[in-house]
Short mmCIF file of C-alpha atoms and ligand atoms in Angstrom, two decimals:
data_model
loop_
_atom_site.label_atom_id
_atom_site.label_comp_id
_atom_site.label_asym_id
_atom_site.label_seq_id
_atom_site.Cartn_x
_atom_site.Cartn_y
_atom_site.Cartn_z
CA MET G 813 249.95 -66.63 72.01
CA ILE G 814 248.58 -67.06 69.07
CA ARG G 815 246.53 -63.57 67.92
CA THR G 816 243.03 -63.90 66.39
CA VAL G 817 241.83 -61.57 63.41
CA ALA G 818 237.62 -61.62 62.34
CA PHE G 819 236.63 -59.98 59.28
CA TYR G 820 233.60 -58.50 57.89
CA THR G 821 232.92 -57.87 54.31
CA LEU G 822 230.63 -55.45 52.64
CA GLY G 823 229.76 -54.97 49.24
CA CYS G 824 230.43 -56.65 45.86
CA LYS G 825 232.41 -59.80 44.99
CA LEU G 826 235.53 -58.21 44.67
CA ASN G 827 235.26 -57.35 48.19
CA PHE G 828 235.05 -60.36 49.19
CA ALA G 829 237.66 -61.97 47.19
CA GLU G 830 240.28 -59.20 48.42
CA THR G 831 239.02 -60.01 52.15
CA SER G 832 239.68 -63.96 51.08
CA ASP G 833 243.17 -62.98 50.37
CA MET G 834 243.82 -60.87 53.55
CA SER G 835 242.58 -63.50 55.75
CA ARG G 836 244.92 -66.16 53.72
CA GLN G 837 247.92 -63.33 54.51
CA PHE G 838 246.96 -63.20 58.23
CA SER G 839 247.10 -67.10 58.39
CA ALA G 840 250.54 -67.13 56.82
CA ALA G 841 251.45 -64.47 59.52
CA GLY G 842 250.58 -66.94 62.45
CA TYR G 843 246.82 -65.35 63.12
CA GLN G 844 243.90 -67.71 64.16
CA VAL G 845 240.71 -66.27 61.80
CA VAL G 846 238.08 -66.60 64.38
CA ASP G 847 234.24 -65.60 63.52
CA PHE G 848 233.30 -62.06 63.58
CA LYS G 849 230.99 -62.87 66.66
CA GLU G 850 233.96 -63.76 68.76
CA THR G 851 236.48 -61.73 70.74
CA ALA G 852 239.73 -61.20 68.55
CA ASP G 853 242.52 -59.07 68.91
CA VAL G 854 242.04 -57.70 65.36
CA TYR G 855 238.89 -56.52 63.53
CA VAL G 856 239.14 -55.75 60.12
CA ILE G 857 235.82 -54.66 58.22
CA ASN G 858 236.06 -54.18 54.43
CA THR G 859 233.64 -51.42 53.75
CA CYS G 860 231.32 -50.62 50.58
CA ALA G 861 230.61 -47.47 49.17
CA VAL G 862 228.36 -48.01 46.18
CA THR G 863 225.15 -46.38 47.85
CA ALA G 864 224.40 -44.60 50.66
CA ILE G 865 222.55 -47.52 52.49
CA ALA G 866 225.95 -49.42 52.10
CA GLU G 867 228.07 -46.49 53.61
CA LYS G 868 225.19 -46.68 56.70
CA LYS G 869 225.70 -50.80 57.17
CA GLY G 870 229.65 -49.68 57.25
CA ARG G 871 228.77 -47.20 60.14
CA THR G 872 226.80 -49.32 61.87
CA ILE G 873 229.07 -52.34 62.04
CA ILE G 874 231.93 -49.86 62.82
CA HIS G 875 230.17 -48.46 65.87
CA GLN G 876 228.97 -52.13 67.39
CA ILE G 877 232.51 -53.61 67.39
CA VAL G 878 233.84 -50.45 68.89
CA ARG G 879 231.59 -50.72 71.71
CA ARG G 880 232.05 -53.89 71.92
CA ASN G 881 235.46 -54.37 71.66
CA PRO G 882 237.25 -51.37 72.92
CA ASP G 883 240.78 -53.04 73.54
CA SER G 884 240.84 -54.79 70.12
CA ILE G 885 242.54 -53.13 67.14
CA ILE G 886 239.92 -52.04 64.69
CA ALA G 887 240.77 -51.54 61.23
CA VAL G 888 238.29 -50.39 58.90
CA ILE G 889 239.30 -50.68 55.04
CA GLY G 890 238.00 -50.62 51.36
CA CYS G 891 235.96 -48.14 49.63
CA PHE G 892 234.23 -46.26 52.04
CA SER G 893 237.47 -45.78 53.70
CA GLN G 894 238.98 -44.47 50.50
CA LEU G 895 236.28 -41.74 49.99
CA SER G 896 235.42 -40.95 53.48
CA PRO G 897 238.84 -41.37 55.89
CA GLU G 898 237.82 -38.11 58.06
CA GLU G 899 233.99 -39.60 58.82
CA ILE G 900 235.33 -42.67 59.70
CA ALA G 901 238.36 -41.31 61.74
CA GLN G 902 235.88 -39.40 63.90
CA ILE G 903 234.51 -42.39 65.48
CA GLN G 904 236.52 -43.12 68.45
CA GLY G 905 238.09 -46.65 68.90
CA VAL G 906 238.96 -46.73 65.01
CA ASP G 907 242.49 -47.30 65.02
CA ILE G 908 243.71 -48.02 61.28
CA ILE G 909 241.74 -46.42 58.08
CA LEU G 910 242.80 -48.01 54.66
CA GLY G 911 242.06 -47.17 51.19
CA ASN G 912 242.16 -49.53 48.33
CA ASN G 913 245.56 -49.09 47.86
CA ASP G 914 246.94 -49.52 51.13
CA LYS G 915 244.85 -52.03 52.53
CA TYR G 916 247.23 -55.03 51.27
CA LYS G 917 249.63 -53.42 53.47
CA ILE G 918 247.36 -53.97 56.71
CA LEU G 919 249.70 -56.38 58.38
CA ASN G 920 252.48 -53.58 58.48
CA TYR G 921 249.86 -51.32 59.83
CA ILE G 922 248.93 -53.50 62.65
CA ASP G 923 252.35 -54.07 63.82
CA HIS G 924 252.98 -50.64 64.17
CA CYS G 925 249.80 -49.68 65.62
CA ASP G 926 249.32 -47.52 68.63
CA LYS G 927 245.85 -47.44 70.36
CA GLN G 928 245.99 -43.78 71.61
CA ARG G 929 246.73 -42.40 67.88
CA SER G 930 244.65 -43.58 64.86
CA VAL G 931 246.61 -43.82 61.54
CA THR G 932 244.98 -43.29 57.90
CA SER G 933 246.27 -43.91 54.65
CA THR G 934 244.43 -43.61 51.39
CA SER G 935 246.87 -42.89 48.20
CA SER G 936 245.23 -43.35 45.23
CA PRO G 937 244.33 -47.02 44.14
CA SER G 938 246.61 -48.00 41.09
CA ASP G 939 248.11 -51.21 42.24
CA PHE G 940 246.56 -54.44 40.99
CA VAL G 941 246.46 -57.57 43.11
CA LEU G 942 245.27 -60.76 41.97
CA SER G 943 242.57 -62.36 44.31
CA TYR G 944 240.18 -65.19 44.94
CA SER G 945 237.60 -66.08 47.21
CA SER G 946 235.74 -69.21 48.09
CA ASP G 947 232.14 -68.65 49.31
CA ASP G 948 231.59 -72.79 49.88
CA ARG G 949 234.08 -75.52 48.73
CA THR G 950 232.57 -75.23 44.95
CA ARG G 951 232.52 -72.02 43.87
CA THR G 952 235.56 -69.41 43.58
CA PHE G 953 235.52 -65.70 42.88
CA LEU G 954 238.53 -64.76 40.61
CA LYS G 955 239.28 -61.07 40.71
CA ILE G 956 240.92 -60.48 37.12
CA GLN G 957 240.07 -56.82 36.92
CA ASP G 958 239.72 -53.76 39.17
CA GLY G 959 238.75 -49.89 38.84
CA CYS G 960 236.98 -48.23 35.89
CA ASP G 961 237.68 -45.41 33.38
CA TYR G 962 233.98 -44.84 32.83
CA PHE G 963 232.79 -42.23 34.95
CA CYS G 964 229.11 -42.73 34.83
CA SER G 965 227.51 -39.68 36.01
CA TYR G 966 225.84 -41.59 38.90
CA CYS G 967 228.71 -43.73 40.11
CA THR G 968 231.54 -43.61 42.75
CA ILE G 969 233.61 -46.38 42.04
CA PRO G 970 236.28 -44.78 39.83
CA PHE G 971 236.91 -42.52 42.84
CA ALA G 972 236.90 -45.81 45.28
CA ARG G 973 238.80 -48.18 42.75
CA GLY G 974 240.83 -45.75 40.75
CA HIS G 975 241.48 -46.53 37.03
CA ASN G 976 240.88 -49.78 34.87
CA ARG G 977 243.69 -52.41 35.34
CA SER G 978 243.96 -56.22 35.00
CA ALA G 979 245.85 -59.37 35.67
CA ARG G 980 247.81 -60.92 32.89
CA ILE G 981 246.21 -63.81 31.40
CA ALA G 982 249.63 -66.18 32.07
CA ASP G 983 248.98 -65.18 35.99
CA ILE G 984 245.21 -65.63 35.71
CA ALA G 985 246.13 -69.09 34.09
CA HIS G 986 248.63 -70.11 36.63
CA ILE G 987 246.00 -69.21 39.36
CA VAL G 988 243.36 -71.54 37.49
CA GLU G 989 245.61 -74.19 37.72
CA GLN G 990 246.34 -74.08 41.05
CA LEU G 991 242.55 -73.77 42.04
CA ALA G 992 242.13 -76.75 39.47
CA GLN G 993 244.37 -78.98 42.21
CA GLN G 994 242.37 -77.92 44.96
CA HIS G 995 239.29 -79.19 43.33
CA VAL G 996 237.45 -75.90 42.82
CA ASN G 997 234.89 -76.74 40.07
CA GLU G 998 233.62 -73.18 39.28
CA ILE G 999 235.26 -70.18 39.12
CA VAL G 1000 233.10 -66.61 38.71
CA LEU G 1001 235.44 -63.98 36.84
CA THR G 1002 235.15 -60.78 38.89
CA GLY G 1003 235.80 -57.32 38.39
CA ILE G 1004 234.63 -53.76 38.28
CA ASN G 1005 234.36 -53.35 34.68
CA ILE G 1006 235.54 -56.93 33.13
CA GLY G 1007 234.67 -56.24 29.93
CA GLU G 1008 237.64 -53.35 29.47
CA PHE G 1009 240.22 -56.40 30.73
CA GLY G 1010 243.58 -56.40 29.51
CA LYS G 1011 243.28 -52.99 27.71
CA HIS G 1012 246.48 -51.64 28.78
CA HIS G 1013 248.85 -54.65 28.13
CA HIS G 1014 247.25 -55.66 24.53
CA GLU G 1015 245.11 -58.58 25.69
CA THR G 1016 241.56 -59.00 25.60
CA PHE G 1017 238.36 -60.63 27.48
CA LEU G 1018 237.64 -62.97 24.72
CA GLN G 1019 241.61 -64.08 24.57
CA LEU G 1020 241.07 -64.71 28.20
CA LEU G 1021 237.87 -66.92 27.82
CA GLN G 1022 239.64 -68.79 25.13
CA VAL G 1023 242.41 -69.78 27.39
CA LEU G 1024 240.17 -70.54 30.42
CA GLU G 1025 238.46 -73.07 28.19
CA THR G 1026 241.50 -75.23 27.85
CA THR G 1027 242.05 -75.41 31.65
CA PRO G 1028 240.91 -78.49 33.90
CA ILE G 1029 238.40 -76.22 35.54
CA PRO G 1030 234.82 -77.35 34.39
CA ARG G 1031 232.84 -74.11 34.61
CA PHE G 1032 233.38 -70.48 34.58
CA ARG G 1033 230.91 -67.99 35.33
CA ILE G 1034 231.33 -64.06 33.81
CA SER G 1035 229.70 -61.84 36.91
CA SER G 1036 229.03 -58.48 35.02
CA ILE G 1037 229.54 -57.26 31.65
CA GLU G 1038 228.91 -53.97 30.21
CA PRO G 1039 226.60 -54.26 27.01
CA ASN G 1040 228.95 -52.06 25.02
CA LEU G 1041 231.96 -54.39 25.32
CA ILE G 1042 229.74 -57.76 24.26
CA THR G 1043 231.03 -58.50 21.37
CA GLU G 1044 229.51 -60.96 18.35
CA GLU G 1045 232.58 -63.19 18.29
CA MET G 1046 232.34 -63.18 22.13
CA ILE G 1047 228.72 -64.48 21.98
CA THR G 1048 229.71 -67.33 19.42
CA PHE G 1049 232.25 -68.32 21.28
CA ILE G 1050 230.50 -68.81 24.67
CA ALA G 1051 227.34 -70.63 22.65
CA ALA G 1052 230.15 -73.22 21.42
CA SER G 1053 232.18 -73.49 24.85
CA THR G 1054 231.86 -76.57 27.26
CA LYS G 1055 233.22 -74.24 30.14
CA ILE G 1056 231.98 -70.86 29.67
CA LEU G 1057 228.20 -71.19 31.22
CA PRO G 1058 225.36 -69.11 29.33
CA HIS G 1059 224.87 -66.82 32.09
CA PHE G 1060 224.77 -63.26 31.84
CA HIS G 1061 224.91 -60.22 33.84
CA ILE G 1062 224.10 -56.90 32.14
CA PRO G 1063 223.67 -53.43 33.39
CA LEU G 1064 220.77 -51.59 31.60
CA GLN G 1065 220.16 -48.91 33.89
CA SER G 1066 217.47 -47.24 31.91
CA GLY G 1067 215.47 -48.35 29.12
CA CYS G 1068 215.04 -44.78 28.22
CA ASP G 1069 217.75 -43.22 25.93
CA ARG G 1070 217.28 -39.51 27.26
CA ILE G 1071 218.29 -41.42 30.75
CA LEU G 1072 220.81 -43.26 29.29
CA ASN G 1073 222.80 -39.99 28.32
CA LEU G 1074 222.47 -38.24 31.19
CA MET G 1075 223.85 -41.27 33.19
CA ARG G 1076 226.69 -40.92 30.43
CA ARG G 1077 226.50 -44.85 29.77
CA LYS G 1078 228.48 -45.77 26.34
CA TYR G 1079 224.90 -47.23 24.58
CA SER G 1080 221.72 -46.83 23.42
CA ARG G 1081 218.47 -49.06 24.35
CA GLN G 1082 218.66 -50.27 20.98
CA LEU G 1083 222.31 -51.80 20.99
CA PHE G 1084 221.27 -53.32 24.34
CA ALA G 1085 218.23 -54.86 22.88
CA ASP G 1086 220.34 -55.99 19.77
CA LYS G 1087 223.00 -57.72 22.02
CA ILE G 1088 220.29 -59.71 24.52
CA ASN G 1089 218.33 -61.00 21.19
CA SER G 1090 221.81 -62.08 19.91
CA ILE G 1091 222.76 -63.74 22.85
CA LYS G 1092 219.17 -65.16 23.01
CA GLN G 1093 219.49 -66.35 19.05
CA GLN G 1094 222.72 -68.03 19.80
CA ILE G 1095 222.16 -69.53 23.40
CA PRO G 1096 218.45 -69.65 23.70
CA HIS G 1097 218.56 -71.29 27.05
CA SER G 1098 220.73 -68.41 28.59
CA PHE G 1099 219.85 -66.65 32.01
CA ILE G 1100 220.16 -62.67 31.45
CA ALA G 1101 219.87 -60.59 34.09
CA ALA G 1102 220.17 -56.70 34.01
CA ASP G 1103 220.67 -54.07 36.80
CA VAL G 1104 217.98 -51.08 36.62
CA ILE G 1105 218.05 -47.77 38.71
CA ALA G 1106 214.58 -46.58 39.67
CA GLY G 1107 214.23 -42.93 39.97
CA PHE G 1108 217.65 -41.07 38.66
CA PRO G 1109 217.29 -37.39 38.67
CA SER G 1110 214.67 -35.95 36.09
CA GLU G 1111 213.26 -38.98 35.36
CA THR G 1112 209.51 -38.75 34.48
CA GLU G 1113 206.56 -40.72 34.82
CA ALA G 1114 206.92 -41.55 30.58
CA ASP G 1115 210.84 -42.14 30.90
CA PHE G 1116 209.96 -44.85 33.55
CA MET G 1117 207.26 -46.14 31.86
CA ASP G 1118 209.41 -46.52 28.56
CA THR G 1119 211.90 -48.37 30.94
CA VAL G 1120 209.19 -50.72 31.63
CA GLN G 1121 207.71 -51.22 28.49
CA PHE G 1122 211.55 -52.07 26.84
CA ILE G 1123 212.03 -54.54 29.48
CA GLU G 1124 208.81 -56.32 29.09
CA ARG G 1125 209.37 -57.06 25.66
CA LEU G 1126 213.12 -58.48 26.02
CA PRO G 1127 213.91 -62.04 27.27
CA LEU G 1128 215.71 -61.09 30.53
CA ALA G 1129 215.22 -63.78 33.08
CA TYR G 1130 215.87 -61.13 36.29
CA LEU G 1131 216.49 -57.49 37.16
CA HIS G 1132 218.75 -56.57 39.88
CA VAL G 1133 216.90 -53.13 40.91
CA PHE G 1134 218.39 -50.26 42.87
CA PRO G 1135 216.94 -46.91 43.96
CA TYR G 1136 218.90 -44.15 42.54
CA SER G 1137 221.06 -43.36 45.40
CA GLU G 1138 223.22 -39.58 45.38
CA ARG G 1139 226.90 -39.91 45.58
CA LYS G 1140 229.59 -37.42 46.61
CA ASN G 1141 231.56 -35.98 43.56
CA THR G 1142 229.48 -37.46 40.78
CA GLN G 1143 228.02 -35.55 38.06
CA ALA G 1144 224.32 -36.54 38.74
CA LEU G 1145 223.97 -34.48 41.91
CA THR G 1146 223.98 -31.45 39.56
CA ILE G 1147 220.60 -32.55 37.87
CA ALA G 1148 218.33 -30.11 39.67
CA GLU G 1149 215.11 -32.14 39.26
CA LYS G 1150 214.99 -35.07 41.99
CA VAL G 1151 212.56 -37.86 41.91
CA SER G 1152 210.98 -38.23 45.50
CA PRO G 1153 211.98 -40.85 47.95
CA ILE G 1154 208.12 -42.05 47.38
CA GLU G 1155 208.17 -42.53 43.89
CA LYS G 1156 211.42 -43.67 43.45
CA LYS G 1157 210.11 -46.62 45.99
CA ARG G 1158 206.84 -47.01 43.64
CA ARG G 1159 209.11 -47.72 40.93
CA ARG G 1160 211.44 -49.91 42.52
CA GLU G 1161 209.07 -51.86 43.52
CA LEU G 1162 207.14 -51.93 39.86
CA LEU G 1163 210.31 -53.35 38.88
CA GLN G 1164 210.69 -56.05 41.09
CA THR G 1165 207.27 -57.09 40.59
CA LEU G 1166 208.29 -57.17 36.83
CA SER G 1167 211.24 -59.15 37.82
CA THR G 1168 209.28 -61.77 39.62
CA GLN G 1169 207.10 -62.25 36.50
CA LYS G 1170 210.21 -62.61 34.08
CA HIS G 1171 211.87 -65.16 36.38
CA GLN G 1172 208.95 -67.49 36.69
CA GLN G 1173 208.49 -67.04 32.94
CA PHE G 1174 211.84 -68.25 32.49
CA TYR G 1175 211.64 -71.05 34.61
CA GLN G 1176 208.46 -72.13 33.20
CA GLN G 1177 210.41 -71.81 29.77
CA GLN G 1178 213.28 -74.51 30.97
CA THR G 1179 210.61 -76.83 32.60
CA ASP G 1180 211.49 -80.31 31.39
CA SER G 1181 215.00 -79.25 29.97
CA VAL G 1182 218.44 -81.10 30.62
CA HIS G 1183 221.02 -79.15 32.71
CA HIS G 1184 224.31 -79.61 34.76
CA VAL G 1185 223.96 -78.96 38.10
CA LEU G 1186 226.70 -78.23 40.30
CA TRP G 1187 226.04 -79.20 43.85
CA GLU G 1188 227.00 -77.28 47.07
CA ALA G 1189 227.98 -78.17 50.37
CA THR G 1190 225.37 -76.48 52.42
CA GLN G 1191 222.63 -78.40 53.73
CA HIS G 1192 219.34 -77.13 54.97
CA ARG G 1193 216.84 -79.65 56.55
CA ASN G 1194 218.14 -82.62 54.84
CA THR G 1195 218.31 -80.89 51.15
CA MET G 1196 220.95 -80.09 49.49
CA TYR G 1197 221.25 -76.94 46.71
CA GLY G 1198 222.79 -75.92 43.60
CA PHE G 1199 222.62 -73.76 40.31
CA THR G 1200 222.32 -75.26 36.69
CA ASP G 1201 224.77 -73.89 34.11
CA ASN G 1202 222.17 -71.39 33.07
CA TYR G 1203 221.50 -70.35 36.82
CA ILE G 1204 218.37 -72.00 37.70
CA ARG G 1205 218.22 -73.12 41.42
CA VAL G 1206 217.74 -76.87 42.11
CA LYS G 1207 217.49 -79.05 45.07
CA LYS G 1208 217.43 -82.54 46.27
CA THR G 1209 217.80 -84.70 49.61
CA PHE G 1210 221.24 -84.35 51.04
CA ASP G 1211 223.78 -86.59 49.96
CA CYS G 1212 227.18 -85.83 50.73
CA GLN G 1213 228.79 -87.76 48.22
CA ALA G 1214 227.48 -85.26 45.89
CA VAL G 1215 228.87 -82.28 47.43
CA ASN G 1216 231.00 -80.35 44.80
CA THR G 1217 230.09 -83.14 41.67
CA ILE G 1218 228.46 -81.92 38.77
CA GLU G 1219 225.26 -84.08 38.04
CA THR G 1220 222.78 -83.99 34.69
CA VAL G 1221 219.09 -83.42 35.55
CA THR G 1222 215.96 -82.68 34.11
CA LEU G 1223 213.95 -80.03 35.70
CA SER G 1224 210.69 -81.27 35.60
CA HIS G 1225 209.07 -80.43 39.03
CA LEU G 1226 209.01 -76.84 40.09
CA ASP G 1227 208.20 -76.82 43.83
CA ALA G 1228 205.80 -74.38 45.59
CA ASP G 1229 209.23 -72.69 46.86
CA GLY G 1230 210.02 -71.82 43.27
CA ILE G 1231 213.09 -74.37 43.13
CA PHE G 1232 213.35 -77.19 40.90
CA SER G 1233 213.45 -80.55 42.73
CA VAL G 1234 215.42 -83.35 40.92
CA ASP G 1235 214.99 -86.23 43.47
CA SER G 1236 214.68 -89.48 40.95
CA HIS G 1237 211.35 -90.63 42.93
CA LYS G 1238 209.22 -87.69 42.09
S1 SF4 Q 1095 230.88 -48.56 34.13
FE1 SF4 Q 1095 229.76 -46.99 34.97
S2 SF4 Q 1095 228.75 -47.94 36.66
FE2 SF4 Q 1095 230.27 -49.23 35.98
S3 SF4 Q 1095 231.73 -49.00 37.70
FE3 SF4 Q 1095 232.13 -47.74 35.69
S4 SF4 Q 1095 231.43 -45.69 36.29
FE4 SF4 Q 1095 230.50 -47.21 37.67
#
């Protein structure tokens, strides 16, 4: 009888790429992959530990699945497993707990699974597995790098994912050729700290971009890159590129130098501003998003307002705002002055309001400009959606012929839902 497997993924695009890879492994081994809501012989939960909320979500899903399917094999893998295996082992009904290095051997563990005795394996993450995912028929997330050597004081990722390591350019080019044959039109380059790509085998991220420019895939997006690793050469290359899209996601975290120092970030606010201004000068239509943490320990009202005013002056298009979350074994735990949960919430909301204003401003600036949209497969009430090269959401009446095609459009009608409509009759 054919065995079935269902996956649940939490967290970042890296996790999604890795789950996709495992799903292909299971299919190759003869399993049928079914929806997580269905009954399956095996459940795999790929967890996240970046914040306390992500861990809580993981716990809830594990409890639900154990209650619903006591006879299935239940495997919990990924960052939460890597960091807190003892806690997961206490949940009755979990059979297999695998950290980030061991999760790729999951089929072996399932073959030898004994429902009476759970197994845990969390060797320190050191392997690199080149993975890719498809979130629909148009976009693929390609993992080119893993791990991080920075040890920012609030971050648990270096403990969960291990040291910086990456794929070789030749191997990436090979996968990209395969994806081109599958008619993938956009690849999102994904990693934990992708600006550090290639460091240990004398390759650079810029060299990778230069090679990708010569491949048949028309669009590459860079998922997120540290400000200190963006070089002038890189910006100039992207400005002239026809394939590397004008979309940047650059973690800021704080606009106050004292807090940046405490966070052990590798840049000052001046460096951040210089990079943003240089990108905007060379690529005026580029979309730039930044991550910001609200309520880092000891952040005063004055520090916070420093951040707000700094962001107000910058040509950013969007903010990803996170309330500071305490993580085990991180240095920030030793800072005594905490920001209260109510105050963290107030600061987060203020930053989110600022983000909405910035986003609207960017969309207004882009009105009447001409861009290329990649149309997605999802259909909602006879409408289809896509993103422009510079990450503007666009819609039109559904046309199945348009799915996975790139169309040149003029952004002239911004609808009440905040999405540009490009139907020609409007
Ligand atoms: S750069 Fe800092 S925040 Fe980002 S993964 Fe590395 S340690 Fe964490």
